[in-house]
Tab-separated table of C-alpha atoms and ligand atoms in Angstrom:
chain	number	residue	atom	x	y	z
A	1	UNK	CA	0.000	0.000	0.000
A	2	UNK	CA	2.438	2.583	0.683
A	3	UNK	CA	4.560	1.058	-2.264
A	4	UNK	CA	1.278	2.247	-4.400
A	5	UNK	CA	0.578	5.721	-2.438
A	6	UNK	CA	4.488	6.321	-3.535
A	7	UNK	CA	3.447	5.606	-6.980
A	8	UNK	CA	0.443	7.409	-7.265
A	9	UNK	CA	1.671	10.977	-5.216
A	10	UNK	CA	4.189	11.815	-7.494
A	11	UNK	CA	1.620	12.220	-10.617
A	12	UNK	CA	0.656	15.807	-10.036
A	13	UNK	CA	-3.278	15.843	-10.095
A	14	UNK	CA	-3.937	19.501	-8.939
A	15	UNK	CA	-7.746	20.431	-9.980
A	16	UNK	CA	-7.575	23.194	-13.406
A	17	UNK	CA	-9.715	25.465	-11.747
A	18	UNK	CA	-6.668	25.914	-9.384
A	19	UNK	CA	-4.698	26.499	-12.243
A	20	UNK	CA	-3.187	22.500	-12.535
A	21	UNK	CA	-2.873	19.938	-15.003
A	22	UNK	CA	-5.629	18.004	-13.641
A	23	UNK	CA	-6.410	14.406	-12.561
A	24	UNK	CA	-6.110	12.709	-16.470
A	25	UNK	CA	-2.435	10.495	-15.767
A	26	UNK	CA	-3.780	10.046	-12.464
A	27	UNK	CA	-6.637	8.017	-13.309
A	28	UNK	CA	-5.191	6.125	-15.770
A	29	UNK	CA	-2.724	4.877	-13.778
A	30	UNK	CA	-5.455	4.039	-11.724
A	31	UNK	CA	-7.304	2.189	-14.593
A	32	UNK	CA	-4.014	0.236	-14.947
A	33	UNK	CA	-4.330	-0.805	-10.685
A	34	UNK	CA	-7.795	-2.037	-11.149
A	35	UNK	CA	-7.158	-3.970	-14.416
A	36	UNK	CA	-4.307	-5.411	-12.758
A	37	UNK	CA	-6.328	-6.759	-9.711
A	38	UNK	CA	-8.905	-8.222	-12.154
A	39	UNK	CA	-11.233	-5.425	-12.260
A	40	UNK	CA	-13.565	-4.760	-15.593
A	41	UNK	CA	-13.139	-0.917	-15.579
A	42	UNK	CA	-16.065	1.933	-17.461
A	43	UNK	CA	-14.197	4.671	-18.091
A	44	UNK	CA	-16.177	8.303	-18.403
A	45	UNK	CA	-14.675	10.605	-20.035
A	46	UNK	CA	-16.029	14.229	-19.358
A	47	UNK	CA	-15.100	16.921	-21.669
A	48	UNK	CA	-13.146	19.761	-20.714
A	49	UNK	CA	-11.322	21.706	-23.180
A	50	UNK	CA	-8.969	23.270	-20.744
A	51	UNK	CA	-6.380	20.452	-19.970
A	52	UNK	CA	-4.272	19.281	-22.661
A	53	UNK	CA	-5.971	15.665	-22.984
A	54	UNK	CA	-9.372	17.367	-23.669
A	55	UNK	CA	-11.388	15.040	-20.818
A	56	UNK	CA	-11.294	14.829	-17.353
A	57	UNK	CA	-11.419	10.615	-16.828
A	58	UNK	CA	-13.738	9.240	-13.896
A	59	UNK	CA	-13.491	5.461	-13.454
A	60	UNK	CA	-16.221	3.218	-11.930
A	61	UNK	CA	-15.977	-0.400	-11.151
A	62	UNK	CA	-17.993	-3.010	-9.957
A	63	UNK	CA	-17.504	-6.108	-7.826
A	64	UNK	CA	-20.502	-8.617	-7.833
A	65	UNK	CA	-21.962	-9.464	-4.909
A	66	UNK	CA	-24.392	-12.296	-3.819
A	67	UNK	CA	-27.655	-10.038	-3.970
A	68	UNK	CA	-26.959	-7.814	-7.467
A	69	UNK	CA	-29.962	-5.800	-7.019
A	70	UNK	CA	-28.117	-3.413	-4.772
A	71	UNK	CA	-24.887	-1.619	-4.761
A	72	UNK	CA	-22.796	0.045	-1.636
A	73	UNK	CA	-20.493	2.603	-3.497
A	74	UNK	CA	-16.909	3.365	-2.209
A	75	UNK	CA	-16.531	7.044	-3.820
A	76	UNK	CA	-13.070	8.356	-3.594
A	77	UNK	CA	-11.568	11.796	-5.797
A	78	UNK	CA	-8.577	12.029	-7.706
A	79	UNK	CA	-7.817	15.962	-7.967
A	80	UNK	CA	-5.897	17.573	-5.807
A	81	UNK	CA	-5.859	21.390	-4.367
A	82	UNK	CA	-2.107	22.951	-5.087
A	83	UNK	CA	0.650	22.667	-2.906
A	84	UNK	CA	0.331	26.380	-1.834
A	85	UNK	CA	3.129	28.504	-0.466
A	86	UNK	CA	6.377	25.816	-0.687
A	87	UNK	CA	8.244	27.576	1.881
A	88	UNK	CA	6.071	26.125	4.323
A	89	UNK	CA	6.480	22.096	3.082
A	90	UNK	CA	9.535	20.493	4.632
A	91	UNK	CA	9.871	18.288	1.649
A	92	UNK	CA	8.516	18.527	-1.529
A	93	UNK	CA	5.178	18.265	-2.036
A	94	UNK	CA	4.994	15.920	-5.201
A	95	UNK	CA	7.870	13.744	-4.221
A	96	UNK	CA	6.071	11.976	-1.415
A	97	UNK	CA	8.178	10.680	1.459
A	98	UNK	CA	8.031	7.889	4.314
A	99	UNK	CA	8.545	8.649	7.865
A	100	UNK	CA	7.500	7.535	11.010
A	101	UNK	CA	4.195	5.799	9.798
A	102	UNK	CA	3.351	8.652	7.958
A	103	UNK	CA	3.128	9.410	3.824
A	104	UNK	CA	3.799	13.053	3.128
A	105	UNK	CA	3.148	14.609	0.024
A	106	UNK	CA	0.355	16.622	-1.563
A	107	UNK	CA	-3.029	14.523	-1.820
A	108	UNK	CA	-1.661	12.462	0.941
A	109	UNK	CA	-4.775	12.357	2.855
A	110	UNK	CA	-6.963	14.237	0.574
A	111	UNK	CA	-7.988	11.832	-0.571
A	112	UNK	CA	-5.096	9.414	-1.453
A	113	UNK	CA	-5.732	6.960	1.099
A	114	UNK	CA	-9.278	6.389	0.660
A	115	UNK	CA	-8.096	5.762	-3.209
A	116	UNK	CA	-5.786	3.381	-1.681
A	117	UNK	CA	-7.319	1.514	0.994
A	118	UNK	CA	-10.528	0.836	-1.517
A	119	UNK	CA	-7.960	-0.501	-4.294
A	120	UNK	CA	-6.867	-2.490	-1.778
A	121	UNK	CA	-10.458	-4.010	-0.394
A	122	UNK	CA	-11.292	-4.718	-3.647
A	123	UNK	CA	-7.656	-6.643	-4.148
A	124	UNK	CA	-8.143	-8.828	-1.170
A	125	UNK	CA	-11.789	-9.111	-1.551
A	126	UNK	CA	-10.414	-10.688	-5.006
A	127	UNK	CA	-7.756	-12.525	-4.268
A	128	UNK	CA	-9.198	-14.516	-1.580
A	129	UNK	CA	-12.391	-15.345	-3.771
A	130	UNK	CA	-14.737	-13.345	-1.437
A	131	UNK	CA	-18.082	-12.178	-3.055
A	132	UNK	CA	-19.713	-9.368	-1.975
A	133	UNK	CA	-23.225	-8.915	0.296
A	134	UNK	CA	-24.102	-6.381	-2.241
A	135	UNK	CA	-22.210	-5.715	-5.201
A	136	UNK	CA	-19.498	-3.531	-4.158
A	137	UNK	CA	-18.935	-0.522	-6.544
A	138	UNK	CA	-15.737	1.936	-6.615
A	139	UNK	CA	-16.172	5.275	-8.082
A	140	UNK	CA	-12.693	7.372	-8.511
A	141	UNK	CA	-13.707	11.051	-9.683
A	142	UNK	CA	-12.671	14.199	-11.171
A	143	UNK	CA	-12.995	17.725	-9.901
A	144	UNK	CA	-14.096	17.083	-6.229
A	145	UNK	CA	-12.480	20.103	-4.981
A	146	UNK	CA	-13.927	22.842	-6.848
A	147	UNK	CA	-17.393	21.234	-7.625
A	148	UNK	CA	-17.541	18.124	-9.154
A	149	UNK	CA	-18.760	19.417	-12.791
A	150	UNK	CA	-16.451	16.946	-14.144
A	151	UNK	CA	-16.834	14.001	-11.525
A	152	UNK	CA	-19.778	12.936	-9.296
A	153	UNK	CA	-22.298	15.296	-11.044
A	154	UNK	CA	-21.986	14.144	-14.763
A	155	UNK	CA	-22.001	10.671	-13.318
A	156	UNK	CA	-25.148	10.836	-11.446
A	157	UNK	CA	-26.907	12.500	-14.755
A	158	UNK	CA	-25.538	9.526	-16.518
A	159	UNK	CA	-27.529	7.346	-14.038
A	160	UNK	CA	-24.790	5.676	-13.079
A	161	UNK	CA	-25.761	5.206	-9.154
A	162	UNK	CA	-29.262	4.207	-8.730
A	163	UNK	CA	-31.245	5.820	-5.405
A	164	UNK	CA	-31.500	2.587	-3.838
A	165	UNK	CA	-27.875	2.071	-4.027
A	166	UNK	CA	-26.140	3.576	-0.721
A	167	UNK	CA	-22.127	5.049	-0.501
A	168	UNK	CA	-19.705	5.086	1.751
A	169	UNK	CA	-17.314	8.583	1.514
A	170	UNK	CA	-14.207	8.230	2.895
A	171	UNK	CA	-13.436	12.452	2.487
A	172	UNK	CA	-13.780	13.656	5.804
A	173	UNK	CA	-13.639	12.340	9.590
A	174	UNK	CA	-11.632	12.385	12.705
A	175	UNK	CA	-8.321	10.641	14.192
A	176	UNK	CA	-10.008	7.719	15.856
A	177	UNK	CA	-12.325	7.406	13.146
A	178	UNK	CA	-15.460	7.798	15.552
A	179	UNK	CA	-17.034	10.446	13.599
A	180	UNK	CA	-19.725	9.694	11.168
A	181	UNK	CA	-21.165	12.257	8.717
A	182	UNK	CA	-24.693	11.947	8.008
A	183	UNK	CA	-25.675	14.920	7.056
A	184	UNK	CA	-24.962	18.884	5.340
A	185	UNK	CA	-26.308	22.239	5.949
A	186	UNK	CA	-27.338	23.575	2.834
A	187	UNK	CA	-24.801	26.376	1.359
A	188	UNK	CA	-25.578	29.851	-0.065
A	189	UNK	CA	-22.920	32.338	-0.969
A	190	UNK	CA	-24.274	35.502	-1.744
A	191	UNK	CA	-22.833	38.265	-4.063
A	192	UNK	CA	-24.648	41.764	-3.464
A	193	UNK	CA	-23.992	44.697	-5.801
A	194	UNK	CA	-25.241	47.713	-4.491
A	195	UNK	CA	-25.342	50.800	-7.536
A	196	UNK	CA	-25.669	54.733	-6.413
A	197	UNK	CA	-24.202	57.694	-7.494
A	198	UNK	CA	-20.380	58.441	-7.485
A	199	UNK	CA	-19.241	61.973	-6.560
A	200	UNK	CA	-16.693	63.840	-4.927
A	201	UNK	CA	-16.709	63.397	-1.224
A	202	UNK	CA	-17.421	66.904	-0.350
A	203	UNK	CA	-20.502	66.884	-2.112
A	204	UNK	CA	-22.178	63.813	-1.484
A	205	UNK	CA	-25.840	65.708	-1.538
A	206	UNK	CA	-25.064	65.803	-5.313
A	207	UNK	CA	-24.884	61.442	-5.574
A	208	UNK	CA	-25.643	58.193	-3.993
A	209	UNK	CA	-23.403	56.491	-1.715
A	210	UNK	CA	-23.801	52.939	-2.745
A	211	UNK	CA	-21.492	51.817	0.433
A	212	UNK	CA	-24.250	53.416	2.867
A	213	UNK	CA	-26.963	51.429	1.166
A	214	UNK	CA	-24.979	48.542	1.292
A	215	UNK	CA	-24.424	48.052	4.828
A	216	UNK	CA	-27.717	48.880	5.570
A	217	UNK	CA	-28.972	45.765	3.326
A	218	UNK	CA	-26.046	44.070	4.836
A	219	UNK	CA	-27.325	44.663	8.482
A	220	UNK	CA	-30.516	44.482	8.090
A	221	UNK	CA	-29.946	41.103	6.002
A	222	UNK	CA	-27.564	39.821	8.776
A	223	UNK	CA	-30.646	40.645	11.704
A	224	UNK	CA	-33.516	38.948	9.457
A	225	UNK	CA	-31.800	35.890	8.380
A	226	UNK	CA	-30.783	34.848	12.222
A	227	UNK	CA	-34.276	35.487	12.728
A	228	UNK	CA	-36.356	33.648	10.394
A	229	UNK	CA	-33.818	30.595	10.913
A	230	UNK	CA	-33.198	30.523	14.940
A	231	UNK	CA	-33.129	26.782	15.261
A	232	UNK	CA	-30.629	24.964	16.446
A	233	UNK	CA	-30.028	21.418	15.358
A	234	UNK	CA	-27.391	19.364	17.849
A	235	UNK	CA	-26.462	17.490	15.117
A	236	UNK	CA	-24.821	19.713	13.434
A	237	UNK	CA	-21.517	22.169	14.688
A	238	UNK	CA	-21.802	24.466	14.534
A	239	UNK	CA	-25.614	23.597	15.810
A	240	UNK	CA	-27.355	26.878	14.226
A	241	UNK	CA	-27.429	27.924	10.527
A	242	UNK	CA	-24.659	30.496	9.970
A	243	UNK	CA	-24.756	33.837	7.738
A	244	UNK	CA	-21.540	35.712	7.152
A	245	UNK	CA	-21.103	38.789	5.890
A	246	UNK	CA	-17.422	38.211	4.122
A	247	UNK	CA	-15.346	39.452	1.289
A	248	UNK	CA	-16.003	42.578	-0.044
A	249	UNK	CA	-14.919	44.241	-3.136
A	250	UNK	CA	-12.828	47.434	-4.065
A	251	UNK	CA	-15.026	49.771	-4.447
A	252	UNK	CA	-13.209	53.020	-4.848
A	253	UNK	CA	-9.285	53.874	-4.450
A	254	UNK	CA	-9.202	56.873	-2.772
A	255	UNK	CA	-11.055	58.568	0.737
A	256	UNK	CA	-12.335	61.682	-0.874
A	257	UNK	CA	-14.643	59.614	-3.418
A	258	UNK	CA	-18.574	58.381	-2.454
A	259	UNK	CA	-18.712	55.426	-3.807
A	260	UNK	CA	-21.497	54.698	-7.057
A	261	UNK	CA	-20.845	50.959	-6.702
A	262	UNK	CA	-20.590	48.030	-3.809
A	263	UNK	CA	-20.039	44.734	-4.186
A	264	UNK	CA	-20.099	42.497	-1.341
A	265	UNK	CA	-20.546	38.734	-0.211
A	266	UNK	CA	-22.152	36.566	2.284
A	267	UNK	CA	-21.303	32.719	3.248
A	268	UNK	CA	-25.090	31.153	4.681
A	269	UNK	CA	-24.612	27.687	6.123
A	270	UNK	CA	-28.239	26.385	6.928
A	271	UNK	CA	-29.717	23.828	8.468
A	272	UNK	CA	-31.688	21.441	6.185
A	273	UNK	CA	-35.155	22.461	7.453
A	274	UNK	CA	-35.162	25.770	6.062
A	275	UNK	CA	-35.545	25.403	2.223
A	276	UNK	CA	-34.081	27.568	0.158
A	277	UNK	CA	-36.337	29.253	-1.767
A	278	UNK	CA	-38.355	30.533	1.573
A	279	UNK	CA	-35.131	32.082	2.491
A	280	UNK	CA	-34.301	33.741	-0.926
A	281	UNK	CA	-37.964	35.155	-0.370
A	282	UNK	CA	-37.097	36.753	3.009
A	283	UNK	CA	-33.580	38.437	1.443
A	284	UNK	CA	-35.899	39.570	-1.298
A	285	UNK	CA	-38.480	41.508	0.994
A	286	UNK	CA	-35.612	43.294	2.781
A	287	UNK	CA	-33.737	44.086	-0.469
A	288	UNK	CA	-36.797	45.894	-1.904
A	289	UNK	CA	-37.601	47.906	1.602
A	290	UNK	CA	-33.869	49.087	1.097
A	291	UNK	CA	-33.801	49.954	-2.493
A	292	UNK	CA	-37.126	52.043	-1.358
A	293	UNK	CA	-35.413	53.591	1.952
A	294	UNK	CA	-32.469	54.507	-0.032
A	295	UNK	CA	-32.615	54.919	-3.938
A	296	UNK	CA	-30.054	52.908	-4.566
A	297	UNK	CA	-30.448	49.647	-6.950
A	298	UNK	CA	-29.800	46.437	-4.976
A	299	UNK	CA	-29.261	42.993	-6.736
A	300	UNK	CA	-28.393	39.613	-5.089
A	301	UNK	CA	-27.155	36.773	-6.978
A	302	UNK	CA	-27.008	33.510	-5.366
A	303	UNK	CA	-22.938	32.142	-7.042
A	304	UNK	CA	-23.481	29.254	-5.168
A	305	UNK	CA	-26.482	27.542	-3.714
A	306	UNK	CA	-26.584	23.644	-2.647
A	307	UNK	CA	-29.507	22.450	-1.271
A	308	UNK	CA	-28.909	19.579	1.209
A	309	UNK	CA	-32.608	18.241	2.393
A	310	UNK	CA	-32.577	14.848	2.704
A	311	UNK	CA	-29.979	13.847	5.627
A	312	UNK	CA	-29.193	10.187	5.811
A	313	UNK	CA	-30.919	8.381	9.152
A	314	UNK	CA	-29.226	6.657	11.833
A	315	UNK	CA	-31.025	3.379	10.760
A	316	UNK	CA	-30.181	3.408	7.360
A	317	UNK	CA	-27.900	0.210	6.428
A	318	UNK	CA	-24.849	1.940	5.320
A	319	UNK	CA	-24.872	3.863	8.826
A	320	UNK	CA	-25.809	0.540	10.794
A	321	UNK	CA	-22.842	-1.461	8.685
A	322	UNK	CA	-20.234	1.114	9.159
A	323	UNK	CA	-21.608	1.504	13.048
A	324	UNK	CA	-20.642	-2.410	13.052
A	325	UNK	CA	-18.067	-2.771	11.856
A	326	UNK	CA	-16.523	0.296	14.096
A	327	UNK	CA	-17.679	-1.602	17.088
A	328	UNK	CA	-16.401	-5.103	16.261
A	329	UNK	CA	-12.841	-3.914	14.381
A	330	UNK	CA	-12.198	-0.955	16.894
A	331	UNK	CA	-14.331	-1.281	20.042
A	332	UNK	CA	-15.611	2.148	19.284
A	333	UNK	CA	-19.322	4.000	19.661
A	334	UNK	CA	-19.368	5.999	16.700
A	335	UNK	CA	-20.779	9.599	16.600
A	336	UNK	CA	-23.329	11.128	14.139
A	337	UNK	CA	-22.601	14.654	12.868
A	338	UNK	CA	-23.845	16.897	10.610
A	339	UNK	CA	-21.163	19.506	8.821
A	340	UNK	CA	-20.593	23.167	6.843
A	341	UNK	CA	-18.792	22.108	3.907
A	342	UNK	CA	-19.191	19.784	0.917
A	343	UNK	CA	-18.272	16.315	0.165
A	344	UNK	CA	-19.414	14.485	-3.288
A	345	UNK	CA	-21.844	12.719	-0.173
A	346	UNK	CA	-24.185	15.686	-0.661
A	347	UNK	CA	-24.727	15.318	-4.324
A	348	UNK	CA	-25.372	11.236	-3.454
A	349	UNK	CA	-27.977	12.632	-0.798
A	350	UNK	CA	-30.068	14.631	-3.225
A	351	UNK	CA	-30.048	11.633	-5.248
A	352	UNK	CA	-31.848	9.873	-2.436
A	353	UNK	CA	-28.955	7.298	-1.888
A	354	UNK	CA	-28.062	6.835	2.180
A	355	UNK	CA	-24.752	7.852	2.449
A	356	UNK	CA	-22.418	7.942	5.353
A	357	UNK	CA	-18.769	10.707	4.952
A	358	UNK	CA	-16.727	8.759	7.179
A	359	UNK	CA	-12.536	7.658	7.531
A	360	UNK	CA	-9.902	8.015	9.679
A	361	UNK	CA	-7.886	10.787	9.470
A	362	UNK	CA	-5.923	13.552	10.899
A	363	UNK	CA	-7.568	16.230	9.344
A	364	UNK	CA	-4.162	17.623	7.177
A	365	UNK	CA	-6.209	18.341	3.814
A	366	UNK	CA	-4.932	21.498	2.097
A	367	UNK	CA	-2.308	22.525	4.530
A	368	UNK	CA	1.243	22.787	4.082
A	369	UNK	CA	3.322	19.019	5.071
A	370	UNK	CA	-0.336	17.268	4.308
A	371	UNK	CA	0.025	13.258	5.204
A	372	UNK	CA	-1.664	10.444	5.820
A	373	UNK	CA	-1.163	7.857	8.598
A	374	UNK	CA	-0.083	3.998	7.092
A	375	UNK	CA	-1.880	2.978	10.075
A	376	UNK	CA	-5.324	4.284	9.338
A	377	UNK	CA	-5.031	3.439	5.405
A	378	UNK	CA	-4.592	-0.246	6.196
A	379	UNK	CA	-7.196	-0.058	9.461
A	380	UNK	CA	-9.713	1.910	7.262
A	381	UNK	CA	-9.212	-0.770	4.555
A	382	UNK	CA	-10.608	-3.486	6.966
A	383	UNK	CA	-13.588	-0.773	7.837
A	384	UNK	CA	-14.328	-1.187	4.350
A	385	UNK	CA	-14.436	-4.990	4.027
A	386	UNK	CA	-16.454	-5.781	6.700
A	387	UNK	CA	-18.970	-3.375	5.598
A	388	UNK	CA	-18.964	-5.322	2.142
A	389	UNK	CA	-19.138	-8.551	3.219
A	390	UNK	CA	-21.732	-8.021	6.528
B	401	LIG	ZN1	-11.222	15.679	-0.399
């Protein structure tokens, strides 16, 4: 295993949006694993005119199991984020290195050892002749890490995982591997462009000062959103829905100008029970009462919005396998949570499958001297076959 994480680091697989080469060698040399452990490989190639090969290659896989009416997906993502600022790696990032039981190297953990501890479930599933509960599916994907346009989503339009089917995400989860994610607030990022009048600063009679109208929305946005969603949901931490205003633009260079334009941002984390469109309803009611109080022209577009309303139950099977085998492999009671950000596990929950974001990790994605444990790919591994076979 570490033999194959040395392998498989040192192809650089940074995501294009982030300005890399993408995840195309990468997942052939992952086509070549699988066909070397036996495995009949569907290859889906996604177009994407930016990298040199002209696709971005996802890879799905299936191993039959005894009842073939059902499938438990192992979904794991080949991109990468870059390497950041080097002064801060000790060694470099795409020449992964060994040391005390650990596998540095960009990718490391994120999410090279789920790719590696499934390869290697399916290889010893294989090799010993053992078939499935359920047929066992792998799914290695593109473009995980800035929004799967070329992975999980194209996939799932393709119908590739049916609703019935459940998946297991090994993306996210905590060192002793006793956290379980079964659920996502729903994100909204906000961008709010606020248009007045420019004019000098000493004459600001003679315009519009977009900033003043701005914050106003901005405050008055900020008091009516914490209180049309004031639940809090234990499940989830943090356990209320979150609305922050964040970046905001340039708008002009100098003191002595009012400014004619704003542009500003909010990041809204909410909890499932609030749907969407009822909140875009209550931003709308306060942006027209400020347009009307001020003059000024207020629009809000929504760059990102990701609905998360169906989280996965407790009793589902995937959670009661993986709750198993934690307790028989590890001795553990595992935890249900509910987080902020996004795994592909959301876009399998709109889809209706049960999915459980669970693996053991140390939590080093994106930061500088990222690694994974050898430990918890080869313990994680075992997670993964007991949940197949049980
Ligand atoms: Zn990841």
């Amino acid at each position: 295993m570490t033999q194959f994480m040395l392998d498989m680091l040192k192809i650089n697989a940074v995501n294009p949006d982030d300005g890399g080469r993408g995840e195309y060698e990468r997942a052939i040399f992952m086509r070549r694993q699988l066909e070397e452990i036996g495995m009949k490989v569907t290859q889906h190639d996604i177009p994407d005119s930016r990298v040199a090969e002209g696709v971005r290659v996802n890879l799905t896989t299936v191993l039959e199991g005894e009842d073939r009416g059902r499938a438990i997906w192992l979904a794991a993502h080949l991109d990468t984020v870059p390497e950041g600022s080097r002064e801060f790696w000790a060694t470099d990032p795409y020449v992964p290195v060994v040391k005390e039981g650990k596998i540095f190297g960009r990718g490391s953990e994120d999410n090279g050892q789920a790719v590696c501890s499934i390869l290697f479930t399916l290889k010893a599933l294989k090799s010993l002749g053992i078939k499935p509960r359920l047929n066992l599916g792998v799914a290695y994907v593109s473009d995980e890490e800035t929004g799967s346009k070329y992975g999980v989503i194209p996939l799932l339009a393709k119908g590739i995982f049916k609703p019935t089917d459940m998946a297991l995400v090994p993306d996210s989860g905590s060192p002793d591997g006793s956290i379980i994610e079964i659920a996502e607030k729903s994100l909204l990022w906000l961008k709010i462009t606020t248009k007045g009048k420019q004019v000098h600063g000493s004459t600001p009679e003679k315009g519009l000062n977009a900033r003043r109208a701005a914050m106003k929305f901005a405050s008055q946005l900020d008091d009516i959103l914490h209180s049309k969603c004031p639940d809090k949901d234990p499940l989830f931490d943090p356990p209320p829905s979150t609305f922050e205003p964040t970046k905001s633009e340039t708008n002009v260079e100098n003191v002595n100008t009012v400014p004619g334009l704003d542009v500003q941002y909010f990041d809204c984390r909410i909890l499932p029970k609030y749907p969407l469109d009822e909140v875009m309803k209550q931003i709308d009611t306060v942006r027209k009462a400020v347009e009307k109080e001020t003059g000024a022209t207020i629009e809000v577009v929504p760059i990102q919005r990701e609905e998360n309303t169906n989280p996965t139950s407790m009793q589902s099977p995937i959670v009661q396998k993986l709750t198993s085998a934690l307790r028989q492999l590890r001795r553990l009671e595992p935890k249900p949570i509910g987080i902020g950000g996004g795994t592909v596990g959301a876009y399998f929950r709109r889809k209706g499958m049960d999915t459980a974001v669970w693996s053991t990790l140390d939590d080093m994605a994106h930061q500088p001297n990222e690694y994974c444990r050898i430990e918890n790919m080869i313990e994680d591994a075992k997670v993964f076959a007991h949940i197949a076979t049980s």
